[in-house]
Coordinates of C-alpha atoms and ligand atoms in Angstrom, one line a residue:
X1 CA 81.9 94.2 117.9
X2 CA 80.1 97.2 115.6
X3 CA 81.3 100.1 118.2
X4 CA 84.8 98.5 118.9
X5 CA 85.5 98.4 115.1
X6 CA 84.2 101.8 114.4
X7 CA 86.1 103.0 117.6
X8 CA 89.5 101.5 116.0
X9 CA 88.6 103.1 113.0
X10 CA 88.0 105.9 114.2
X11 CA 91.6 106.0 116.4
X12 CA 93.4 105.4 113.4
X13 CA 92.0 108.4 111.1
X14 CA 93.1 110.8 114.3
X15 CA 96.6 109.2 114.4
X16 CA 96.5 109.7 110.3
X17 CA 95.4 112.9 110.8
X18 CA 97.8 114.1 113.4
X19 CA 100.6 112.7 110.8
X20 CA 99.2 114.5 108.0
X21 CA 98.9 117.8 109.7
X22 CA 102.6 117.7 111.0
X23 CA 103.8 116.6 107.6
X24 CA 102.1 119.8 105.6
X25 CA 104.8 121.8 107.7
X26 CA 107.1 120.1 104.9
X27 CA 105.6 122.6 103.2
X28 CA 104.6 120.5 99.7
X29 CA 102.6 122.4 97.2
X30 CA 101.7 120.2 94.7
X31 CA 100.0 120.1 91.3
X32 CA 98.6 117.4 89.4
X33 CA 98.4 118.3 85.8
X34 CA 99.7 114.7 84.7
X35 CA 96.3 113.1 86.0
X36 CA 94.2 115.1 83.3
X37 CA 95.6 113.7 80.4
X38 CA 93.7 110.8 78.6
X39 CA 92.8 108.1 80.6
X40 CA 94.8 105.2 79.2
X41 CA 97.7 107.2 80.0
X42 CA 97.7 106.5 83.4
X43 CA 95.7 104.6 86.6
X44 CA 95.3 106.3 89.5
X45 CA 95.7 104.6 92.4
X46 CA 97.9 104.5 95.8
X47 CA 101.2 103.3 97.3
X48 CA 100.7 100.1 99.0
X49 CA 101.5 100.8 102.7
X50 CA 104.6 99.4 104.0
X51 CA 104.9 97.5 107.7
X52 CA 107.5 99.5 109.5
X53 CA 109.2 102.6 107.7
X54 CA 112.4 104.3 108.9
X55 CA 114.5 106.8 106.9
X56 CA 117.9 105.5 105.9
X57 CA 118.9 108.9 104.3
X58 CA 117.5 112.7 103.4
X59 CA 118.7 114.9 100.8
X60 CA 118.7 118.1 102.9
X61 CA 120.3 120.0 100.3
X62 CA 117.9 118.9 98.1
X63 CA 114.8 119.7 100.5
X64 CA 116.4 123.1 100.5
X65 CA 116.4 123.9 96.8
X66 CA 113.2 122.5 96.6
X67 CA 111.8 125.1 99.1
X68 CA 111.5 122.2 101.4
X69 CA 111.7 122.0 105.4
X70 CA 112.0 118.8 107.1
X71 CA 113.0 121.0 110.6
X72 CA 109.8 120.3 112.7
X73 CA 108.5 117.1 111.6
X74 CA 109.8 114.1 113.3
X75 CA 111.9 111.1 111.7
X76 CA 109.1 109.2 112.3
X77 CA 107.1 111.1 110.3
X78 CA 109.5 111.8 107.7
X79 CA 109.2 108.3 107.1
X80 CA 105.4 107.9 106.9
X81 CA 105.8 110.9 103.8
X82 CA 108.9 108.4 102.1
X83 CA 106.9 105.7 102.3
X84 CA 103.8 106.9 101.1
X85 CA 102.1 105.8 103.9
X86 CA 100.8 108.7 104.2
X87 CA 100.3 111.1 101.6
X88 CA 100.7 114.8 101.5
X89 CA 97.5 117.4 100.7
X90 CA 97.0 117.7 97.4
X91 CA 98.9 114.7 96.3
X92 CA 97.0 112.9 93.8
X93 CA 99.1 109.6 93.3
X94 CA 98.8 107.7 89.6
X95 CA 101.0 105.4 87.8
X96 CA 102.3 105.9 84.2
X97 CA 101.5 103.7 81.5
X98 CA 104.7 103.5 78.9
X99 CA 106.3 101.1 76.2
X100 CA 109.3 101.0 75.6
X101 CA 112.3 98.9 73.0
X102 CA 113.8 96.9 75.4
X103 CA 117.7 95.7 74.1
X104 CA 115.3 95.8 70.7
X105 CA 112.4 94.4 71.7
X106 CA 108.9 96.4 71.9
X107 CA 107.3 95.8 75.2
X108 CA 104.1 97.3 76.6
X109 CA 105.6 98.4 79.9
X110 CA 104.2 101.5 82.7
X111 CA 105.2 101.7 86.4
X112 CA 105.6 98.3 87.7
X113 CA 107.1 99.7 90.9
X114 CA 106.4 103.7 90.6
X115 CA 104.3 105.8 92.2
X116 CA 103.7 109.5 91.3
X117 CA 102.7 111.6 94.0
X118 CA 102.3 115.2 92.4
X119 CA 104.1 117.9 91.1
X120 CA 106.0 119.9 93.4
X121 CA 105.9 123.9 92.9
X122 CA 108.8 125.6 94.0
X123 CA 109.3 129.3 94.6
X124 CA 110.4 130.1 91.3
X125 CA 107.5 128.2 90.1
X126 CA 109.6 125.3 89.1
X127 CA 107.8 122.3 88.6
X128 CA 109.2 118.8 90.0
X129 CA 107.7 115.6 89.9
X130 CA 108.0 113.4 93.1
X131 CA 108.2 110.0 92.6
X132 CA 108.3 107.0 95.0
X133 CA 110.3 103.8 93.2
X134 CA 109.4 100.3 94.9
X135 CA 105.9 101.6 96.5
X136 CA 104.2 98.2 95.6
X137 CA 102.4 96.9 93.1
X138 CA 100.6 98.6 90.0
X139 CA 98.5 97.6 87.1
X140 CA 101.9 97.8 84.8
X141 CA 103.8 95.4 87.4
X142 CA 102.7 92.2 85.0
X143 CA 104.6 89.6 87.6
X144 CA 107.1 92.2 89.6
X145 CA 106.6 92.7 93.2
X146 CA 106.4 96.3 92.9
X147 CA 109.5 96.5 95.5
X148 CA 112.7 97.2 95.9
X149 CA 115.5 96.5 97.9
X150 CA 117.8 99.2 99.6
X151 CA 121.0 98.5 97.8
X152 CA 119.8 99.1 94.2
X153 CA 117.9 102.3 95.6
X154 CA 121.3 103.6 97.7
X155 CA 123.3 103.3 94.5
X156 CA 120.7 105.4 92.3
X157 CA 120.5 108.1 95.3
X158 CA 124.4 108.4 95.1
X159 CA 125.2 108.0 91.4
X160 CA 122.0 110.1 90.7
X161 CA 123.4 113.2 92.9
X162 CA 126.3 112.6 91.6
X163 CA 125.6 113.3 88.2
X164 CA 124.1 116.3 89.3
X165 CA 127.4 117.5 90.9
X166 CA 129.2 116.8 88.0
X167 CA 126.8 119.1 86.3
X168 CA 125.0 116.7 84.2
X169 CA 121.1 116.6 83.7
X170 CA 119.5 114.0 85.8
X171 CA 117.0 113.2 87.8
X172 CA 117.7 113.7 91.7
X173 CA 117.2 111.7 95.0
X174 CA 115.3 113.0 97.7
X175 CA 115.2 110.1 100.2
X176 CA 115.8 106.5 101.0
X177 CA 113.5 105.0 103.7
X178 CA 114.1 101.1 104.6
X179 CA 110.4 99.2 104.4
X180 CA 111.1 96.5 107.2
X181 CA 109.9 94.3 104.7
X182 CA 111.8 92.1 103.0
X183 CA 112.2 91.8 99.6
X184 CA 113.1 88.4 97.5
X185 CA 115.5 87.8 94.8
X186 CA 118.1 85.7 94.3
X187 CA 117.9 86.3 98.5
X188 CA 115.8 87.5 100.9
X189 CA 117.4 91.3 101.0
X190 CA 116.4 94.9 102.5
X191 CA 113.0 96.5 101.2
X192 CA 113.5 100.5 100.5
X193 CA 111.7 103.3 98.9
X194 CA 113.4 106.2 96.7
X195 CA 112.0 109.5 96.0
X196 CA 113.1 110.8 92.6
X197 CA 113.0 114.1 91.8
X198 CA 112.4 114.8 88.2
X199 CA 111.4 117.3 85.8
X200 CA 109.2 114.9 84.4
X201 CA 109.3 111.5 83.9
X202 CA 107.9 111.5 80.1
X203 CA 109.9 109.2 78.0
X204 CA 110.4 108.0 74.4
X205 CA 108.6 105.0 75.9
X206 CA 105.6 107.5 77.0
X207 CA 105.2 108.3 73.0
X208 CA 105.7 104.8 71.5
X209 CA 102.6 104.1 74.2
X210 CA 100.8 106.4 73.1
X211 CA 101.2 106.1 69.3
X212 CA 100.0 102.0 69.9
X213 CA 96.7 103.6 70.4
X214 CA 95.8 104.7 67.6
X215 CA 94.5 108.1 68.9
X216 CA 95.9 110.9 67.0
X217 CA 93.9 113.6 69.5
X218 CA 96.2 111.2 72.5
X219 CA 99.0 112.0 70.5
X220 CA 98.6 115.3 70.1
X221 CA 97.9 115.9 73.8
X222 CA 101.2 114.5 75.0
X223 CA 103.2 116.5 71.9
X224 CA 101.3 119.9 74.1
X225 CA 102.0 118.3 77.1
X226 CA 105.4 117.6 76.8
X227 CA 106.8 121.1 74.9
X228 CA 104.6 123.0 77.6
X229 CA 106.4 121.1 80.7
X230 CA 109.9 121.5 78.6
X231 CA 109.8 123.8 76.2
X232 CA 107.3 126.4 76.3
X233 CA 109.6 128.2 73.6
X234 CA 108.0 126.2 71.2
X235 CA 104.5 126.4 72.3
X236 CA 103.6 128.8 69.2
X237 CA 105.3 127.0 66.8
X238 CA 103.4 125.9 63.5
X239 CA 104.9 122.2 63.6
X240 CA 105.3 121.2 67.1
X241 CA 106.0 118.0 66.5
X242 CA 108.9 118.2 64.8
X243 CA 110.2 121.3 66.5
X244 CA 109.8 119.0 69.8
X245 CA 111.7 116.4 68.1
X246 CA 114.3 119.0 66.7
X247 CA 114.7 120.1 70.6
X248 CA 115.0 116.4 71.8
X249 CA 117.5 115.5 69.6
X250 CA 119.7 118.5 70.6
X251 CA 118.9 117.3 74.3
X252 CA 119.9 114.5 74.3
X253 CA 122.9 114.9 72.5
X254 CA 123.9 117.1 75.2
X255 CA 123.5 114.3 77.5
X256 CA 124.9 111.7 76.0
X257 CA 128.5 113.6 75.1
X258 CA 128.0 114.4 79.0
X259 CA 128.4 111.2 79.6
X260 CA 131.1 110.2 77.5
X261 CA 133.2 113.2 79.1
X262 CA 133.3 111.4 82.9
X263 CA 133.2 107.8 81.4
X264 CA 129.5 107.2 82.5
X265 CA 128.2 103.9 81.5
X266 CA 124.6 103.9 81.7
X267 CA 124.0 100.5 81.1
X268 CA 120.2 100.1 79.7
X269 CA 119.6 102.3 77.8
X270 CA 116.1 100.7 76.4
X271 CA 113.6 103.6 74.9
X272 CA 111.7 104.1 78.7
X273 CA 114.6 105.1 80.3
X274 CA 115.5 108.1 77.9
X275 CA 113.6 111.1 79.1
X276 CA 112.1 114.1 76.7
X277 CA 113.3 116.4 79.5
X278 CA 117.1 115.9 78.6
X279 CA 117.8 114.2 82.2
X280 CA 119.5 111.0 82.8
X281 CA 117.2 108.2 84.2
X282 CA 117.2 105.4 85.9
X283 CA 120.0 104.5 87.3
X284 CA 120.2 100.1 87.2
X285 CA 123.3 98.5 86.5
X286 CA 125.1 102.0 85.2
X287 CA 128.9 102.5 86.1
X288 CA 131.9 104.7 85.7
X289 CA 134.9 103.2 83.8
X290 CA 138.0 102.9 85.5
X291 CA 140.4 101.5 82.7
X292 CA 139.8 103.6 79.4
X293 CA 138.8 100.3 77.4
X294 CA 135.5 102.1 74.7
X295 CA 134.4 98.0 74.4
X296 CA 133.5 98.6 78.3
X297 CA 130.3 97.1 79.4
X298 CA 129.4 96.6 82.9
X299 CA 125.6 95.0 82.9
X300 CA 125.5 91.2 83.4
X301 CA 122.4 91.6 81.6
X302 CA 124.3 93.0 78.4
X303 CA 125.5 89.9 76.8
X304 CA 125.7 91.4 73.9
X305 CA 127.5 94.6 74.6
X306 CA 124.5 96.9 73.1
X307 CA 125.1 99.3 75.6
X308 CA 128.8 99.8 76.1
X309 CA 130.7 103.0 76.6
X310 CA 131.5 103.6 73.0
X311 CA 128.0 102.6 71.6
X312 CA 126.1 105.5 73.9
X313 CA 125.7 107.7 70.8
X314 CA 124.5 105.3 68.6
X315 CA 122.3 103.8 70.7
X316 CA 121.1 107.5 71.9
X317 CA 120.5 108.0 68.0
X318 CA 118.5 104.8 67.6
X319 CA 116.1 106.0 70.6
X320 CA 115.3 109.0 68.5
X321 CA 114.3 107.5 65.7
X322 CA 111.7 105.6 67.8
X323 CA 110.5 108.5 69.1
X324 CA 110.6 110.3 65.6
X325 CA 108.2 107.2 63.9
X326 CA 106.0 108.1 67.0
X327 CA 105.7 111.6 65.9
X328 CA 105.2 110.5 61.6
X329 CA 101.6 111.5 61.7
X330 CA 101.8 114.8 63.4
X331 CA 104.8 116.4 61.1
X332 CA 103.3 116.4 58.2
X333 CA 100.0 114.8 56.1
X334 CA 101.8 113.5 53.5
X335 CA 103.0 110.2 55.3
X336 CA 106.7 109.8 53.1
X337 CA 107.2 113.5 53.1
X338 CA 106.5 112.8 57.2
X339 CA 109.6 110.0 57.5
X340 CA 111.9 112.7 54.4
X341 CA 111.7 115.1 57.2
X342 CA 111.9 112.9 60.7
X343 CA 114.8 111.9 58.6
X344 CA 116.6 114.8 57.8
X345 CA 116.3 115.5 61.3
X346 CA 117.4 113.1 63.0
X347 CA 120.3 112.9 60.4
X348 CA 121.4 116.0 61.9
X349 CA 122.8 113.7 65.0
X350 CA 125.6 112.4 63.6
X351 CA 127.0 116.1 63.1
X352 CA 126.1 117.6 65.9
X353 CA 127.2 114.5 67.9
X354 CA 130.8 114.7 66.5
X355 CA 131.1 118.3 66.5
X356 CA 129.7 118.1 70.1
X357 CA 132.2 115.4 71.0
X358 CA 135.5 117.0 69.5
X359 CA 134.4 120.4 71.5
X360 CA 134.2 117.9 74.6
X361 CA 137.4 116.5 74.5
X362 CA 139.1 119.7 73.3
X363 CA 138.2 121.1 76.6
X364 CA 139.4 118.3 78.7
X365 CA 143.0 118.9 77.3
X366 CA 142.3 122.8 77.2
X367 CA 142.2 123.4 73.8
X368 CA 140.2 127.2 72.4
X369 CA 139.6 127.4 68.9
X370 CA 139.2 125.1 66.2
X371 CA 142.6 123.3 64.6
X372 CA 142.4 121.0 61.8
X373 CA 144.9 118.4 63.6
X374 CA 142.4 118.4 67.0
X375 CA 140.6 115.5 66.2
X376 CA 144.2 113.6 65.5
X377 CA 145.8 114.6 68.6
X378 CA 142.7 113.7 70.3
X379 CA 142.1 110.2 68.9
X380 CA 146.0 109.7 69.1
X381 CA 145.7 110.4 73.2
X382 CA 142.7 107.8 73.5
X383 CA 144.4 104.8 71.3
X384 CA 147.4 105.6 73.4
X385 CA 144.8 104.8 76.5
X386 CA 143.5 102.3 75.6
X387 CA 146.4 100.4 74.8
X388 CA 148.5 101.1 77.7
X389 CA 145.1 100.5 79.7
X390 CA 145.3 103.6 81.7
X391 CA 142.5 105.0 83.8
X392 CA 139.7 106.8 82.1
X393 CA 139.6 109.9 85.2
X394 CA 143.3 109.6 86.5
X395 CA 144.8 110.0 83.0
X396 CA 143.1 113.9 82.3
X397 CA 143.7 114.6 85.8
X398 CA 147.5 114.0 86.1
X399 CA 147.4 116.0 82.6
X400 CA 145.9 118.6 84.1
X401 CA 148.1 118.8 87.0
X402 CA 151.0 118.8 84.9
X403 CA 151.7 115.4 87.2
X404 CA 152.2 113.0 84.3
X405 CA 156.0 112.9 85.7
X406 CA 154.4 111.1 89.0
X407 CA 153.3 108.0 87.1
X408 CA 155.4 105.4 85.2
X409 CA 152.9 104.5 82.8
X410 CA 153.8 108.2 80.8
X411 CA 157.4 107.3 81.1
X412 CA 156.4 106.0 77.3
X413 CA 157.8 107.2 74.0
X414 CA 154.7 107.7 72.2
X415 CA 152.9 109.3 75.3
X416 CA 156.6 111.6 75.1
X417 CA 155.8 112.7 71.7
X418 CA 152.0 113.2 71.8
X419 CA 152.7 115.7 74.7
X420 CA 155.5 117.6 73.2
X421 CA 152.5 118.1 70.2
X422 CA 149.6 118.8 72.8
X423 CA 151.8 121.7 74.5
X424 CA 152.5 123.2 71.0
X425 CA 149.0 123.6 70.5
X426 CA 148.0 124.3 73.5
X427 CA 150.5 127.7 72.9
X428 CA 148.0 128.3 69.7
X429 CA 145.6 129.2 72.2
X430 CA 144.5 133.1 71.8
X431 CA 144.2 132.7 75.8
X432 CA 146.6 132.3 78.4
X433 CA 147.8 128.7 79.5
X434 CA 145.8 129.8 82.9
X435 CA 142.6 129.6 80.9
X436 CA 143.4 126.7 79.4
X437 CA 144.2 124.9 82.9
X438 CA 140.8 126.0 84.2
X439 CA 138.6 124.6 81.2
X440 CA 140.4 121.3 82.0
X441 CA 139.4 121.7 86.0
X442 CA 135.8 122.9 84.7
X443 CA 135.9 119.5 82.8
X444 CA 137.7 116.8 83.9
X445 CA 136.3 115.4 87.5
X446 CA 139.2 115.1 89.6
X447 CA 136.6 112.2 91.3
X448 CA 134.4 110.0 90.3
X449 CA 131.9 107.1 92.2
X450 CA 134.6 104.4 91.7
X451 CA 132.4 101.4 91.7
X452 CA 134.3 99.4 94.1
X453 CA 133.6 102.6 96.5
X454 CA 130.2 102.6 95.6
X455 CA 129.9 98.9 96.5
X456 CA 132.2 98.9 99.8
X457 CA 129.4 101.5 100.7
X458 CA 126.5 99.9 99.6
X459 CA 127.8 96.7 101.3
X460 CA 128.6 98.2 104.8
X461 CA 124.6 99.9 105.1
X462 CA 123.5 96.1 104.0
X463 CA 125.6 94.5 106.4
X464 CA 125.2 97.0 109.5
X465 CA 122.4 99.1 108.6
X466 CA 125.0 102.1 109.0
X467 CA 125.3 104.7 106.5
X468 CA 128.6 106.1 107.2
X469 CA 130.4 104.9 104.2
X470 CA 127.2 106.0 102.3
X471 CA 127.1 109.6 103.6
X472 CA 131.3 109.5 103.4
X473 CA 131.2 109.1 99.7
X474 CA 128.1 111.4 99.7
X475 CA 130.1 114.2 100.7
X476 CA 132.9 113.4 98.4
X477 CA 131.1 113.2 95.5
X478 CA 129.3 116.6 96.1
X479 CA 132.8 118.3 94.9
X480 CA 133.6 116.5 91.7
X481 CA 135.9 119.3 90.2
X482 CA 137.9 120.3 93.3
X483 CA 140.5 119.0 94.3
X484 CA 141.7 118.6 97.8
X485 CA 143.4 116.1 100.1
X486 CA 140.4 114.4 101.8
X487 CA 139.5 112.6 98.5
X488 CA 143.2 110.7 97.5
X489 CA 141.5 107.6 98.4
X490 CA 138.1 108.0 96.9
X491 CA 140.4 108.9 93.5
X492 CA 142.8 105.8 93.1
X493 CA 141.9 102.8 90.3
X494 CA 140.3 99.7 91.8
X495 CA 143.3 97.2 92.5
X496 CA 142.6 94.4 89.9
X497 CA 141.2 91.3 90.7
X498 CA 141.2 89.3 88.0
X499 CA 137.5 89.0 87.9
X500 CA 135.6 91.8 85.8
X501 CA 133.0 94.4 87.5
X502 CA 129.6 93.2 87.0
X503 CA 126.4 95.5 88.2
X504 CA 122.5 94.0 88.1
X505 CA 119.3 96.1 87.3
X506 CA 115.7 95.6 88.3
X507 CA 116.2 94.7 91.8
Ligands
AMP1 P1 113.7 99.1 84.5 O1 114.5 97.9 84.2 O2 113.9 99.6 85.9 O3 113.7 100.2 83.5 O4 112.2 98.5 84.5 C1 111.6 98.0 83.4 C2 110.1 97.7 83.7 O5 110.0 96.7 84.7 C3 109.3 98.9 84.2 O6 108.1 98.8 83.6 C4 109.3 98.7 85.7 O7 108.3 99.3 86.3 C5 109.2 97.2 85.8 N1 109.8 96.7 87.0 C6 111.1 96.6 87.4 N2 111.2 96.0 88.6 C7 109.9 95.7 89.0 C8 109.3 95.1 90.2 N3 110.1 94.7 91.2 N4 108.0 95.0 90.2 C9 107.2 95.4 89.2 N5 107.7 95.9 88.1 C10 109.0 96.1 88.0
MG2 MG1 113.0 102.0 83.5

């Protein structure tokens, strides 16, 4: 019994280490620097294996940037690496323990259904974290499964890279493998595995965590960690904590007018899933509007409408104060001269939100320069939107066409007028009407993942295990700002249905 278990054992580390040889051709070269911070920061421990992976998709193009090469290692194998069933050398795999304000509420959270398997190197010394999400259970899942279920992790691979063709930050999506497990929710659906690609995946949440433990040197050590990994400009600065928070706050202001310029809904945007890196995270029950309507929320979980469309900025605001009470007792000893100054700085928002903004939509209708009567003629062209309920994408495109003649819906008097005082200013320019044409193409998408595209897709892998929709819109989506005939149908408004667009998170 003794030699024919040993003899089995024995089978099985040659057939794991035939895999892992074949699967160092990858060519992975990872670091671990996230393991030697302070122990309650983190548990190291492994995926949990999964019964029978398969790849459902690879991000060659990603691979490639990565310095990646999937060429001579077999599917098979491929989807041992996606599952973490095997792990690459030098992979040290650890969960992150993080808190986070969840629609408000302070919860002690971590990853309940992430696994970190190293930092990837690249060959400009880039550093990328590699993440598996739905790898099994952790000691953060409290009473999750750990798992997660191919649709959900299809629509973060293609919204994800589709941020990152419209050129906003975001994490990326390396793979999808199926589990041939099932997963339950409300029914027994597909298990999968995502890799995510991120620059990091420290949050506000990862601060708020570490501030409940009372550990100024913990503190401290993240505050290092976190400007070294994102902004090693600052490394020499006498008050790094609030030169971090300065640089976050410019961050993700960025982001968040990003978002408001393709009519990105994130839809949860609860402390853990805003990022210190700048990067848009985790992509639940987010959507792209259709209808310009700012009220717009898509997340059945969002009864109350905390995270629609128009209350991004505020909401991206609140999240930096959390993260600025996290920082009090690093900016200065004196604790009220501390808040006086996390303050001021996060004060500084609201300006460089707006001024952020108005630069936004001035170059989605080609405006240079600065007029006084921008933020009129602006404002004026979104109320007109929204009350003749025209689509968010379509209405900047046909502008930009010069194709507003195609469409009834500008056959409209006060549409008529704002036009005649849009191409008056638009010949205040101090560049030619060419330039002006080609900031609107560098801004305005000319496509966007239309959700009922996204869930036709999504649908058609569920129902045949067959990615062609998948990879169809895949390919679409890599061209967001040109325009071309392949993509009329990937670019018309969903036909209403009376019922309103609902997406789910967590599953
Ligand atoms: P999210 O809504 O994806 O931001 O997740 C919020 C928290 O719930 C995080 O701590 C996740 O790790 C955890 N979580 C989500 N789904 C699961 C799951 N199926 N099993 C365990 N933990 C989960
Ligand atoms: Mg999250």
């Amino acid at each position: 019994m003794g030699r024919r278990f040993e003899s089995f054992r024995a089978r099985q580390t040659r057939f794991m280490n035939a895999k892992i040889s074949e699967i160092s051709k990858i060519g992975w070269k990872f670091d671990n620097t996230y393991v030697h911070l302070p122990d309650p920061m983190l548990s190291q421990l492994s995926p949990v294996p999964v019964k029978s992976p398969k790849i459902a998709v690879l991000n060659e193009t990603l691979a490639n940037q990565l310095g990646l090469d999937f060429s001579s290692v077999s599917n098979e194998n491929l989807a041992y690496v996606f599952s973490g069933n095997v792990l690459p050398k030098g992979s040290k795999s650890i969960a992150q323990a993080y808190a986070g304000h969840q629609f408000g509420h302070f919860t002690i959270l971590g990853d309940g259904r992430a696994i970190l398997i190293g930092e990837h190197i690249n060959k400009n010394k880039k550093r990328f974290d590699i993440q598996f999400k739905g790898s099994g259970v952790t000691p953060y899942s409290r009473n999750g499964d750990g798992r997660a279920a191919l649709g959900p992790m299809l629509r973060e691979y293609i919204i994800s890279e589709a941020m990152f063709y419209l050129n906003i930050p975001t994490t990326r999506s390396l793979a999808v493998v199926t589990t041939g497990e099932n997963v339950i929710r409300e029914t027994s659906l597909i298990g999968a595995i995502l890799t995510r690609v991120a620059s990091s995946h420290l949050r506000v949440g990862t601060f708020q965590y570490a501030a409940t433990l009372g550990d100024l040197e913990i503190l401290k050590t993240l505050v290092d960690y976190a400007v070294d990994r994102h902004y090693p400009n600052l490394r020499d600065e006498k008050n790094k904590a609030l030169s971090l928070l300065e640089a976050v706050v410019q961050k993700q202001t960025e982001l968040v007018i990003n978002w408001m310029r393709v009519g990105f809904i994130h839809g949860v945007m609860n402390t853990d899933n805003m990022t210190i890196s700048g990067e848009t995270i985790d992509y639940g029950p987010c959507a792209f509007m259709d209808t310009y309507d700012p009220e717009t929320v898509f997340s059945s979980i969002d009864h109350q409408g905390r995270y629609a469309y128009i209350n991004q900025p505020i909401i991206t605001k609140w999240n930096l104060v959390k993260f600025a009470e996290t920082l009090i007792p690093l900016i200065h000893d004196n604790e009220k001269k501390s808040i006086e100054i996390a303050q001021e700085t996060i004060n500084k928002f609201d300006s460089l939100y707006q001024e952020g903004w108005t630069n936004m939509m001035r170059s989605k209708i080609g405006l240079f320069g600065n007029d006084k009567k921008d933020q009129n003629l602006i404002e004026n062209l979104l109320s007109w939107m929204k009350k003749n309920k025209t689509d968010y994408t379509n209405t900047f495109y046909l502008l930009m066409k010069e194709k507003t003649k195609e469409d009834k819906i500008f056959e409209n008097s006060e549409f008529i007028n704002w036009y005649k005082k849009w191409k008056i200013r638009l010949k205040k320019n101090k560049q030619t009407l060419e330039s002006s044409f080609n900031l609107m193409k560098k801004n305005n998408p000319v496509v966007i993942p239309r959700n009922y595209k996204v869930e036709e897709a999504l649908d058609f892998a569920n129902n045949n295990l067959d990615l062609k929709l998948v990879d169809n819109l895949f390919q679409v989506l890599k061209k967001p700002y040109t325009d071309r005939s392949e993509i009329k149908d990937y670019q018309k408004p969903p036909i209403p249905n009376g019922r309103t667009y609902k997406t789910y998170c967590g599953t």
